[in-house]
C-alpha positions as semicolon CSV with decimal commas, in nm:
position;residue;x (nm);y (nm);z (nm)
1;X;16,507;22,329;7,410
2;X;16,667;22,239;7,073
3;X;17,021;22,320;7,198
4;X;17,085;22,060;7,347
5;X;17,040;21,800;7,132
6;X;17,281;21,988;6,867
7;X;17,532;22,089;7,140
8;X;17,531;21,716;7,206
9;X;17,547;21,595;6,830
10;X;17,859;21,906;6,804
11;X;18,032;21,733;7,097
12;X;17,978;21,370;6,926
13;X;18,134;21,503;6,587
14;X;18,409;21,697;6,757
15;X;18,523;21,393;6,995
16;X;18,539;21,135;6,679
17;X;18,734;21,414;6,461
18;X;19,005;21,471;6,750
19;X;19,305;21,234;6,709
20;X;19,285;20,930;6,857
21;X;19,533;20,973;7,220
22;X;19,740;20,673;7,366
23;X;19,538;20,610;7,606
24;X;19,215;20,647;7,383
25;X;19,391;20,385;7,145
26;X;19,325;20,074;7,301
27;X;18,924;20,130;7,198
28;X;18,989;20,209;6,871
29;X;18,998;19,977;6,586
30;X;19,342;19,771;6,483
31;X;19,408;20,063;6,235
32;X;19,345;20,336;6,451
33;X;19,575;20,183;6,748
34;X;19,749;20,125;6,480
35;X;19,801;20,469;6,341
36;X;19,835;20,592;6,673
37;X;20,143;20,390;6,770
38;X;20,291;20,436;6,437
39;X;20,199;20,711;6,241
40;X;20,096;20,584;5,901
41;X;19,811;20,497;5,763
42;X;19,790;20,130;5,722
43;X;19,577;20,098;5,399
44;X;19,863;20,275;5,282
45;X;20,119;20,057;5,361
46;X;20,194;19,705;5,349
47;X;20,403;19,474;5,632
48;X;20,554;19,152;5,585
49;X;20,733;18,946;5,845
50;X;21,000;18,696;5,727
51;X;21,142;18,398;5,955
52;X;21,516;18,356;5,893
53;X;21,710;18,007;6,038
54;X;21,925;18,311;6,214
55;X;21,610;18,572;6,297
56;X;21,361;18,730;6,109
57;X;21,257;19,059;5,983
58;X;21,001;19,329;5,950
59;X;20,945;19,520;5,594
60;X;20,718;19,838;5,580
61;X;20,658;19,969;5,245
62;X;20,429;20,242;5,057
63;X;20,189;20,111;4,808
64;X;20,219;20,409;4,607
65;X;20,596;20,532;4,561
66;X;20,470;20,862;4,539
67;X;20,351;20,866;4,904
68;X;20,651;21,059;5,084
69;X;20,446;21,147;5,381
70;X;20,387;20,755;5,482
71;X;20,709;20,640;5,363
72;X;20,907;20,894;5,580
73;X;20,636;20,803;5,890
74;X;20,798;20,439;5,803
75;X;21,120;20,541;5,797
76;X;21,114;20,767;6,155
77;X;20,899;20,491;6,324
78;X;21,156;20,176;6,283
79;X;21,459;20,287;6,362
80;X;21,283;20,364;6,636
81;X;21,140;20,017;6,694
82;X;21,450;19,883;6,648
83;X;21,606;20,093;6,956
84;X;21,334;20,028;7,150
85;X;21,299;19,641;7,094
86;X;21,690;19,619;7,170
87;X;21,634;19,800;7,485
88;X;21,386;19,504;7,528
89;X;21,050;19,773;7,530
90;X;20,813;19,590;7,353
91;X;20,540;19,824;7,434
92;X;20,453;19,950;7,066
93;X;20,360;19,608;6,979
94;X;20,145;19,525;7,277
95;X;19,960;19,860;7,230
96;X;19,903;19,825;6,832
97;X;19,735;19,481;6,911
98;X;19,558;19,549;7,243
99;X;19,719;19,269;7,364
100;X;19,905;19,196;7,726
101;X;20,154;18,960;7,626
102;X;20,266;18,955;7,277
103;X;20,415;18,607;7,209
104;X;20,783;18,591;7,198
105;X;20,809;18,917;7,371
106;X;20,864;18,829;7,747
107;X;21,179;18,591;7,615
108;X;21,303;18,846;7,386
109;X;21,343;19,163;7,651
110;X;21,439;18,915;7,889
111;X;21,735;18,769;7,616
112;X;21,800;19,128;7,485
113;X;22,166;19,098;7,509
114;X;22,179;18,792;7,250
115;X;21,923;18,967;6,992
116;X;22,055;19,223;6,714
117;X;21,821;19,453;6,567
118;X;21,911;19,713;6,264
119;X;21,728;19,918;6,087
120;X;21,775;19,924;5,662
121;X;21,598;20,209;5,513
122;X;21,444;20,049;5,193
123;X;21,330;20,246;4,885
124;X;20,967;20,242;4,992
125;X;21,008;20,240;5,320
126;X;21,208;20,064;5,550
127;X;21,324;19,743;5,731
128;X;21,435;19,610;6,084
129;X;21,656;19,280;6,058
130;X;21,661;19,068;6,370
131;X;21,947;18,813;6,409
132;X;22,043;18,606;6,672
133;X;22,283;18,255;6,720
134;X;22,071;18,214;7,086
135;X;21,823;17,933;7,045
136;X;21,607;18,042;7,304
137;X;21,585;18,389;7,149
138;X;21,522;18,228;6,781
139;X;21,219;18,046;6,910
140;X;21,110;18,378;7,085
141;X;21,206;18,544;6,761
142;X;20,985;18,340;6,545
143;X;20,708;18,348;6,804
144;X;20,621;18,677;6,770
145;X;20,710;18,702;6,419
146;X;20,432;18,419;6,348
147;X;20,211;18,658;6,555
148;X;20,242;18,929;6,388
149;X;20,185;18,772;6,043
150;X;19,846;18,612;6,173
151;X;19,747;18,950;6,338
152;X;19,832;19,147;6,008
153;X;19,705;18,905;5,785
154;X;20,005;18,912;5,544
155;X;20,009;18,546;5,448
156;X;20,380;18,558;5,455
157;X;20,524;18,158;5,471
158;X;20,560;18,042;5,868
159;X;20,863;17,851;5,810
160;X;21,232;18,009;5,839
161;X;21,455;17,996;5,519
162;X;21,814;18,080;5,542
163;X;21,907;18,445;5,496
């Protein structure tokens, strides 16, 4: 009679230890999608968003310069980002914050052509440098960069500065 209780509370323990799946993601928590879309641990890491009068960019960084195994995550997840945002797949971000439409996003796959995005490994980590000379795109640019520094919480300054 007892079994099944404890085969119940085994099932409960094993489910919440297995790693979280794509399609489990969306129920987790902002860390765990997170974590899940790209593969470091974000209370290891920082991200900062910067709004240039020609783009933006994205920084990643280790808070511990020792941590190799979340600095190289960094470092194989945006050069990645920046292939797939160029492509104009803006999937990653529109999983990591549950979200349908991402602002900026629907402009920016749809003005791919008139975007550049590169990839600069950094010494903690790494960065993706958006630029663009497309006004559209800018605004689109600094849409979802403004986004992304409300949903992260970085406090990072909302107005462009020159490069």
């Amino acid at each position: 009679m007892r079994l099944l209780p404890i085969t119940c509370l085994f099932t409960i323990l094993g489910a919440a230890a297995a790693p979280v799946t794509a399609a489990q993601h969306q129920h987790g928590s902002a860390d765990q999608r997170a974590h899940a879309v790209m593969g470091f641990d974000q209370e290891r890491t920082t991200h900062h968003f910067v709004l240039f009068t020609d783009g933006g960019a994205i920084d990643v960084a280790v808070k511990d310069r020792a941590d190799a195994r979340n600095r190289d995550a960094i470092r194989s997840h945006l050069p990645h980002l920046a292939a797939m945002f160029g492509s104009g797949d803006f999937d990653a971000p529109m999983l990591v914050h549950d979200a349908r439409n991402v602002p900026g996003t629907v402009t920016m796959a749809a003005r791919k052509a008139a975007i550049v995005y590169r990839y600069v490994e950094t010494p903690n980590g790494g960065r993706v440098d958006i630029r663009t000379s497309d006004r559209d795109a800018l605004e689109a640019v600094h849409a979802f960069l403004k986004y992304q520094i409300a949903e992260h919480k970085t406090g990072d300054p909302l107005t462009p500065r020159p490069r």
